[in-house]
XYZ file of C-alpha atoms in Angstrom:
470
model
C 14.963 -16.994 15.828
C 12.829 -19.546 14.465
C 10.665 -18.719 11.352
C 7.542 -20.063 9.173
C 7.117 -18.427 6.136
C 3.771 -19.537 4.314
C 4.233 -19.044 0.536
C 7.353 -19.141 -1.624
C 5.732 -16.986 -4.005
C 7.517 -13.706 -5.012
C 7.004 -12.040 -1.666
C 7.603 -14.920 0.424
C 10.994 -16.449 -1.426
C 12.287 -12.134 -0.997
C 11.525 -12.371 2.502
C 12.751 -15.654 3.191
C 16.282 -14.977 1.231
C 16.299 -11.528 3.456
C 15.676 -13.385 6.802
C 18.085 -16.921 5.873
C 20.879 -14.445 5.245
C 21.242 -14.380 8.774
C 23.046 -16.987 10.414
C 21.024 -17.231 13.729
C 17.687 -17.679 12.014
C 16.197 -20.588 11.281
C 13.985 -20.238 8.526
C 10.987 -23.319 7.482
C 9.180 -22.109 3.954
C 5.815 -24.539 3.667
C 3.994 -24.109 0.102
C 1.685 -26.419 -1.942
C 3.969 -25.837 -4.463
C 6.641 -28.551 -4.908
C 8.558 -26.629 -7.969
C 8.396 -23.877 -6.349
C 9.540 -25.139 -3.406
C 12.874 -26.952 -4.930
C 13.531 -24.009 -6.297
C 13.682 -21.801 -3.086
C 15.269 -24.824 -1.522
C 17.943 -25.161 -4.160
C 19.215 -21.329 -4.058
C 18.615 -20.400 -0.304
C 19.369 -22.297 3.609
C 16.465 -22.876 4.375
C 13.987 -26.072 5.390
C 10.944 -26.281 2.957
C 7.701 -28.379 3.533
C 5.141 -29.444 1.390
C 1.542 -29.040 2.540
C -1.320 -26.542 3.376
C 0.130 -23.591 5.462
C -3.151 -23.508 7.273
C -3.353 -27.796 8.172
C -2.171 -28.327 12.162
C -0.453 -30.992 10.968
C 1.654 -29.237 8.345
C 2.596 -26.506 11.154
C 3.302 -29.591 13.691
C 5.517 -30.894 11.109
C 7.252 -27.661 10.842
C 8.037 -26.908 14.509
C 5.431 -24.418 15.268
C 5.592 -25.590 18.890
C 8.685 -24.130 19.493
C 8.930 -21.338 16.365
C 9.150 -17.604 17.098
C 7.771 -15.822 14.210
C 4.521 -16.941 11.952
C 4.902 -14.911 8.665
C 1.688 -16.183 6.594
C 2.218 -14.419 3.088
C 0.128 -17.190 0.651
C -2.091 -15.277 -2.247
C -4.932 -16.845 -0.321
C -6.026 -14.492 2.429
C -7.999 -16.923 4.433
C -5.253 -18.908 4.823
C -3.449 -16.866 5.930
C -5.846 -15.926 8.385
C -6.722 -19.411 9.724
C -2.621 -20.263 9.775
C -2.715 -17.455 11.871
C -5.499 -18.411 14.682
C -4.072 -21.942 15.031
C -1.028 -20.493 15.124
C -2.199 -18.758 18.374
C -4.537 -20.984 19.938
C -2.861 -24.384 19.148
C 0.815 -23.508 18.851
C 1.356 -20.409 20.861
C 3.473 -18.780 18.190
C 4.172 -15.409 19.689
C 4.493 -12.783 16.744
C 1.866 -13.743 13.804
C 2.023 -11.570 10.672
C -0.457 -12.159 7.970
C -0.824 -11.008 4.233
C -4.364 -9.506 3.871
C -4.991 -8.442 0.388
C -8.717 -7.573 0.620
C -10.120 -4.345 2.457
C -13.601 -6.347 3.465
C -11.508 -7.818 6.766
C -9.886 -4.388 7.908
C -12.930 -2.381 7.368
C -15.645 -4.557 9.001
C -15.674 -3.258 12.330
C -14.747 -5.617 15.215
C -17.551 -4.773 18.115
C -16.142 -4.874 21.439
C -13.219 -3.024 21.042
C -13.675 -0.826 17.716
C -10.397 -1.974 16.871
C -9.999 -0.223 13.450
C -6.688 -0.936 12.715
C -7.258 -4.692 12.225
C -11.116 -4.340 12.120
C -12.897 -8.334 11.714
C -9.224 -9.323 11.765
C -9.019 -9.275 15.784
C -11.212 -12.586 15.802
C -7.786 -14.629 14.365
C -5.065 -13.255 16.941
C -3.297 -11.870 14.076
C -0.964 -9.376 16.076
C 0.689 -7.502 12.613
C -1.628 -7.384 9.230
C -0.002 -5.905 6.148
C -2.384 -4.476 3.250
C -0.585 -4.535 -0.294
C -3.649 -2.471 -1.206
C -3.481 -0.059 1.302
C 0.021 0.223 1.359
C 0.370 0.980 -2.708
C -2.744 3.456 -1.882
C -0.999 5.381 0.106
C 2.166 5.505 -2.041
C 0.055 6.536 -5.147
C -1.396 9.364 -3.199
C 2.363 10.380 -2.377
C 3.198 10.557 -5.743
C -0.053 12.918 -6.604
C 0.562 14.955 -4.241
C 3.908 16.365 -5.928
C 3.968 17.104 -9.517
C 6.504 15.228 -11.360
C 7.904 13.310 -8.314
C 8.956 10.109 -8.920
C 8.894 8.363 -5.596
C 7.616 9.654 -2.416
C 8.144 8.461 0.794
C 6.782 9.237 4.306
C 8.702 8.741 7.992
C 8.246 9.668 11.774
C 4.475 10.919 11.117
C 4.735 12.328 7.967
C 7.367 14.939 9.375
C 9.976 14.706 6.962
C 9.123 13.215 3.262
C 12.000 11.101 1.019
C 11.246 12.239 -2.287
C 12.941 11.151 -5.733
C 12.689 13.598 -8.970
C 14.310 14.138 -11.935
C 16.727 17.164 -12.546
C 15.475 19.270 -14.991
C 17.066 22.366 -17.252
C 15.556 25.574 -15.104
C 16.281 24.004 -12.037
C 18.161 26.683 -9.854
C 20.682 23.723 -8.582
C 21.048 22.221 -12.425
C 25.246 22.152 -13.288
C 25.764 23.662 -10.004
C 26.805 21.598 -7.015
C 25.100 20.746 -3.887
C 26.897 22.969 -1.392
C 25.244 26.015 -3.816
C 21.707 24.912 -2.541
C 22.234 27.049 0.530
C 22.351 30.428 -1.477
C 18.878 29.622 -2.616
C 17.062 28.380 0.092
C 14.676 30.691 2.304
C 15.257 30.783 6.206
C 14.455 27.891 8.075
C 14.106 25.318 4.664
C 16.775 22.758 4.795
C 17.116 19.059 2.870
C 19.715 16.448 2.839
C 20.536 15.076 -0.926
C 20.723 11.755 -0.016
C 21.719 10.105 -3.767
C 21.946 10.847 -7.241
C 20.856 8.273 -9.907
C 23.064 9.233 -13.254
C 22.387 6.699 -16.459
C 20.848 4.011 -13.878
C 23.699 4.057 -11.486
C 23.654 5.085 -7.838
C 26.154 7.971 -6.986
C 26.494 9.029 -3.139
C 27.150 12.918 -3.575
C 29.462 14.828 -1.507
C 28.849 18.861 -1.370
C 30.679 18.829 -4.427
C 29.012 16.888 -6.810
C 27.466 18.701 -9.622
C 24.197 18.007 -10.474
C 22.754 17.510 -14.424
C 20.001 17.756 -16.329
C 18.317 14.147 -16.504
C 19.726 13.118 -13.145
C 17.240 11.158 -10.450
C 17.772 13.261 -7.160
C 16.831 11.738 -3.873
C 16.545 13.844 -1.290
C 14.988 14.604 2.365
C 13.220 17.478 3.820
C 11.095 18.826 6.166
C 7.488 18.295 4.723
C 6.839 22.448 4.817
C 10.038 22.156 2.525
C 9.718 19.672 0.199
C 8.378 21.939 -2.894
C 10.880 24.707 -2.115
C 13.511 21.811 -2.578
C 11.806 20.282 -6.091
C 12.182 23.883 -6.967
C 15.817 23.825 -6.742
C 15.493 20.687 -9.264
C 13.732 21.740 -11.802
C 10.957 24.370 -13.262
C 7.670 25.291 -11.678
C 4.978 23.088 -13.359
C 1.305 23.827 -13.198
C -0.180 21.449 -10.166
C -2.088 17.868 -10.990
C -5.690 18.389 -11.885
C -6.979 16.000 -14.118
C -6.334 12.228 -13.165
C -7.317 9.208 -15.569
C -7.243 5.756 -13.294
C -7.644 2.459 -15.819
C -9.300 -0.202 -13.523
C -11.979 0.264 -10.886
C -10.954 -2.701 -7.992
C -10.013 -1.890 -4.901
C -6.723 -0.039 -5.417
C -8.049 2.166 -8.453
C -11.543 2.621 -6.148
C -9.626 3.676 -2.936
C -7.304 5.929 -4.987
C -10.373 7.834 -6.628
C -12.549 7.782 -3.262
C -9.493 9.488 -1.353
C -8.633 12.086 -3.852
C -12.286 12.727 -5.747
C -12.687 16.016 -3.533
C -9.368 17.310 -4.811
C -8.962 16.116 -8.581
C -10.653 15.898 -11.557
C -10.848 11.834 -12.004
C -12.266 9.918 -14.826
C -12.224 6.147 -13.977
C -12.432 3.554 -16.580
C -13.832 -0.120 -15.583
C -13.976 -2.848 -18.283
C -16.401 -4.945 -15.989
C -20.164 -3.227 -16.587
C -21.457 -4.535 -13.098
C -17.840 -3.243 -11.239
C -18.424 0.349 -13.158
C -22.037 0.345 -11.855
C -21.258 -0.294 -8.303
C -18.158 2.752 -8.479
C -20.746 4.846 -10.159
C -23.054 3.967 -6.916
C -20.001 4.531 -4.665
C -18.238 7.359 -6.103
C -19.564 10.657 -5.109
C -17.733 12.879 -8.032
C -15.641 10.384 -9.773
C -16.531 10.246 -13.743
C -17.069 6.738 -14.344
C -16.695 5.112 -18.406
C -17.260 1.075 -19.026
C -14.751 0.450 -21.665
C -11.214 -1.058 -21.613
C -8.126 1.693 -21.171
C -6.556 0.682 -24.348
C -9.149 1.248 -26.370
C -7.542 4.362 -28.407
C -11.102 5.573 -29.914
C -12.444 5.278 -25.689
C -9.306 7.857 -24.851
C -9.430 10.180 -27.041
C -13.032 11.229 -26.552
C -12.196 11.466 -23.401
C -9.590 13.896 -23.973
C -6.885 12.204 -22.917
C -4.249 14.819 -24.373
C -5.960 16.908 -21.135
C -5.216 14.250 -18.500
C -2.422 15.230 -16.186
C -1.770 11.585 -14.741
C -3.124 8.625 -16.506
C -2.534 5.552 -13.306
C -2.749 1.990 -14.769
C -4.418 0.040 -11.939
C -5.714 -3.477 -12.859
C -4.436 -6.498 -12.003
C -3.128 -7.453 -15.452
C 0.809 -5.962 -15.889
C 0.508 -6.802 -19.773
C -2.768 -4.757 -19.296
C -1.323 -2.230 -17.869
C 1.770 -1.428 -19.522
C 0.023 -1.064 -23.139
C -2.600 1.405 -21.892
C 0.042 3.446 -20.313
C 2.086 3.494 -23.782
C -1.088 4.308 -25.173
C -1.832 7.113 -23.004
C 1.553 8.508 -23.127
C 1.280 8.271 -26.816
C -1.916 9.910 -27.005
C -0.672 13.169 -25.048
C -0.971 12.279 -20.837
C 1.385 14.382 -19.549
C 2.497 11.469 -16.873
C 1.946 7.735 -16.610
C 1.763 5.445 -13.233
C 1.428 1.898 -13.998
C 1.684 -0.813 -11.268
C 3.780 -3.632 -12.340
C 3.426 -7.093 -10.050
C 6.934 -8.954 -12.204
C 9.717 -7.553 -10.180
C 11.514 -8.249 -13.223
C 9.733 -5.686 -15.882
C 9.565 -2.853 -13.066
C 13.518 -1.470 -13.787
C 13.100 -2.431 -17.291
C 10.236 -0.099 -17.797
C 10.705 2.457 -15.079
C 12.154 5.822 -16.273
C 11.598 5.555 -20.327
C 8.393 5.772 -21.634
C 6.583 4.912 -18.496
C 7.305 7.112 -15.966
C 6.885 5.830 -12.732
C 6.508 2.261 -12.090
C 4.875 1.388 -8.845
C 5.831 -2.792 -7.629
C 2.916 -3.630 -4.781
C 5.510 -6.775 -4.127
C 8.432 -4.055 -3.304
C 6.078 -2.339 -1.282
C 4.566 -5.329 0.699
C 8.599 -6.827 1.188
C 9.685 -3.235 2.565
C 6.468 -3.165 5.210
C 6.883 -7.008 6.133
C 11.018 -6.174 7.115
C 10.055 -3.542 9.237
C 7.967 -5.569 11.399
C 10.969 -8.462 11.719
C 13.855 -6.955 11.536
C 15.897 -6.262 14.917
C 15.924 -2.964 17.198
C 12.642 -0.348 17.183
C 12.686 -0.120 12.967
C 9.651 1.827 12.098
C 9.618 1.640 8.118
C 11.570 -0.025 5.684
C 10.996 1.295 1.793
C 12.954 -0.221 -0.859
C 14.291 2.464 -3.166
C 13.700 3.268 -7.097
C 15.445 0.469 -9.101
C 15.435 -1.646 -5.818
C 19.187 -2.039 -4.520
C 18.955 0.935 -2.194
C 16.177 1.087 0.858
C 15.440 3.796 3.139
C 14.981 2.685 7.007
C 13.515 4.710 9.980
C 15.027 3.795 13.144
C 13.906 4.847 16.747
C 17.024 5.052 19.338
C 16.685 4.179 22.854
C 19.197 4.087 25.888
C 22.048 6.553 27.006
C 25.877 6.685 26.584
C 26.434 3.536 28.636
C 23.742 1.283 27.062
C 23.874 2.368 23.430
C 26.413 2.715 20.690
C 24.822 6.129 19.468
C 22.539 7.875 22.077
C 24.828 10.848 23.357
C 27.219 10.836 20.874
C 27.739 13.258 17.775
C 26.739 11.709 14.421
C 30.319 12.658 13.491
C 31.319 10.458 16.125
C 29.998 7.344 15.536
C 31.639 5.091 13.310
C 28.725 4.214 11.281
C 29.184 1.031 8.620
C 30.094 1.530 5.114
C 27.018 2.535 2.374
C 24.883 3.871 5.427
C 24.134 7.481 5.815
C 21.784 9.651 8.135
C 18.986 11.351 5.979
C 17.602 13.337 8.998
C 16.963 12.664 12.891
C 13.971 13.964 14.311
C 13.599 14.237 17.760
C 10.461 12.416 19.854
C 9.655 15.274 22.805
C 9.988 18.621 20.172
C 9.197 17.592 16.719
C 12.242 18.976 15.274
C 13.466 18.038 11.933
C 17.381 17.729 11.423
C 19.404 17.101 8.494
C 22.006 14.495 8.125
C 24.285 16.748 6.880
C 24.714 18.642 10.511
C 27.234 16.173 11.748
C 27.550 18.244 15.341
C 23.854 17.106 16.494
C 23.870 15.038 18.821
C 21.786 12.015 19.265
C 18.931 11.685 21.754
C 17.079 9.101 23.401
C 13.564 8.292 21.533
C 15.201 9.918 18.248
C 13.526 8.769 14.960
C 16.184 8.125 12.761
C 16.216 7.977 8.731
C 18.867 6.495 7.381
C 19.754 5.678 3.602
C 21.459 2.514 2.637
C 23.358 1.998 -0.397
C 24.100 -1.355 -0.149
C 21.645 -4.178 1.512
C 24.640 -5.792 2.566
C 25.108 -4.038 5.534
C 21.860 -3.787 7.028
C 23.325 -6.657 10.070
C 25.839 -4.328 10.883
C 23.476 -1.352 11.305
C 20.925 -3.722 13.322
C 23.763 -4.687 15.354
C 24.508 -1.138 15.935
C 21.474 0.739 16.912
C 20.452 -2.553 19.324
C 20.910 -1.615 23.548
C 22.845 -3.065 25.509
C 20.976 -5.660 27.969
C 21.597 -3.367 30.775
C 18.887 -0.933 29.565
C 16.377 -2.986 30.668
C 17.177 -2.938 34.163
């Protein structure tokens, strides 16, 4: 496959060293940057050009006659939306994905069709648009939803839920192990512990593994299960009520629109004209002018009360000192979104308590579109070296390596294992852990991988043969 990839910037070099680890694609990086560029060029195979990612001539230069995939991912969202039109119209790339950080584009409705997915968007023949915005929204309003979760994740329509929390004395699983779970459980709740983080390294349980007090359990479940399972993990806590968001743009605005019927939320905007327009905008959202690490600001605002303080703006430095702060203070949690790839495993887990990367997030959403076979959703996992990966299975016994088979019959490559299968026509939920199912045609499949390494092999594996096609 050939590939241009506008933008060597953080999430264009990780997608780019994802998609040149494969030896059939071909993979052309163009950039304005020319440090940037020798850099990428220096540590991965792939071409590099220098030049506006949106100039004809730049994507003439590049192949785009004969190219495959346009992925424009530039910090500039127009152009990344004009790469993307000339892409179509001049070059007749046939898959164009573009990087569309502000909300204005998606929700300005497009007339003709009402096309609400991509809204204004359909103008530019953009055929996939990922929202870093959106996409973090939605993962902070995972995270509320479950007190003291650390990572929540969502897969075949929100029917079974990936969720990561901490093991804590109380639990009714705590120094017991796994296969114990079952004496606990009411009729009809079922999970599959998928891994165990213990002192920052990854352990793949068996039934036997004990579980401690301190130790990161990930683990999937039905979604009418999921707080029956965190019950198993640690004490009942009294639910979220009182939020705290520090910065009023679009993430911290679409966060308190979506969850001001349901919470308690105080926002705090350091801009005076931003805080008037979310005081405008916001129907029951409390909203101070003041900066969020301002101590005298927090504490008349009671912030020994707030349940979740989220750190929002668009400064990390920013962010991480008002979420010490807070903490410090008396919030019971902290959520602080961290762009540097590098500070998010040195901060996540100690003082801050969850650290939320829109980069990780935007990589995981981009792979899912261009990696091979029906993937539905690729999330990188906490710490980053482990990703979970929803599959959809099509064929029969003759045209597919797994459709008809048992899952304990299928030999299934190293570091991957089934999380749950749930099946297209009924609904049903299935755990990993019931090795006897077998698998279906149309089957949405969650897997969790250990090791990125391996992810050709599983591509490789879930792909039909050519014969299903007729």
């Amino acid at each position: 496959m050939k590939i241009l990839i506008l933008g060597s910037g953080q999430v264009g070099s990780t997608v780019a060293q994802n998609l040149a680890s494969v030896s059939s694609n071909d993979v052309t990086v163009i950039d304005i940057d020319e440090k940037a560029l020798q850099h990428i060029g220096s540590r991965l195979d792939v071409q590099t050009i220098l030049g506006n990612g949106a100039s004809p001539f730049i994507l003439e230069q590049a192949g785009a006659a004969d190219s495959d995939l346009l992925l424009a991912l530039t910090r500039s969202d127009e152009t990344n939306i004009v790469a993307c039109k000339i892409a179509a119209d001049l070059f007749n790339i046939p898959s164009r994905i573009a990087r569309v950080r502000s909300s204005e584009y998606l929700e300005y409705p497009y007339p003709e069709n009402d096309d609400t997915e991509n809204g204004s968007l359909t103008v530019f023949d953009i055929t996939e648009t990922i929202s870093p915005e959106q996409l973090v929204t939605e993962q902070l309003v995972g995270l509320l939803s479950y007190t003291s979760a650390l990572q929540v994740l969502r897969f075949a329509g929100d029917k079974v839920r990936m969720v990561i929390v901490q093991a804590r004395k109380g639990g009714l699983l705590v120094n017991r192990e796994i296969a114990d779970i079952n004496q606990h459980l009411p009729e009809g709740a079922d999970c599959q512990i998928c891994a165990i983080y213990r002192n920052n390294r990854l352990i793949v349980p068996t039934p036997q593994t004990v579980i401690i007090e301190g130790d990161e359990v990930l683990f999937a479940a039905d979604i009418s299960s999921v707080n029956i399972i965190m019950r198993e993990l640690r004490p009942k806590e009294a639910r979220t009520r009182r939020i705290m968001i520090a910065g009023g743009g679009n993430i911290g605005y679409r966060l308190a629109k979506q969850l001001e019927s349901k919470y308690d939320i105080k926002i705090v905007e350091h801009n005076p004209r931003r805080a008037e327009w979310l005081a405008e905008n916001l129907d029951n959202t409390l909203v101070l002018q003041g900066s969020a690490t301002d101590e005298t600001l927090l504490d008349e605002e009671y912030i020994d009360e707030i349940d979740v303080f989220c750190a929002l703006t668009n400064d990390d430095e920013n962010n991480i000192m008002s979420s010490l702060l807070a903490k410090n203070l008396g919030a019971k949690r902290v959520v602080t979104i961290v762009n540097r790839s590098s500070y998010v495993d040195l901060l996540e887990g100690n003082k801050i308590d969850i650290v939320v990367s829109p980069h990780l997030i935007t990589i995981g959403s981009i792979l899912a579109h261009i990696r091979r076979g029906d993937i539905v959703a690729v999330h990188p996992l906490r710490r980053g070296t482990a990703e979970a990966i929803e599959v959809v299975v099509h064929g029969d016994k003759n045209t597919s390596a797994i459709v008809g088979r048992r899952i304990s019959g299928i030999k299934w490559p190293g570091d991957c294992y089934i999380a749950a299968i749930v099946r297209a026509e009924t609904g049903e939920v299935i755990m990993g852990h019931h090795t006897d199912t077998i698998v279906q045609d149309g089957d949405h499949i969650i897997f969790f991988v250990s090791r990125r390494r391996v992810l050709p092999e599983l591509e490789k594996l879930i792909q039909v043969k050519m014969g299903f096609f007729g």
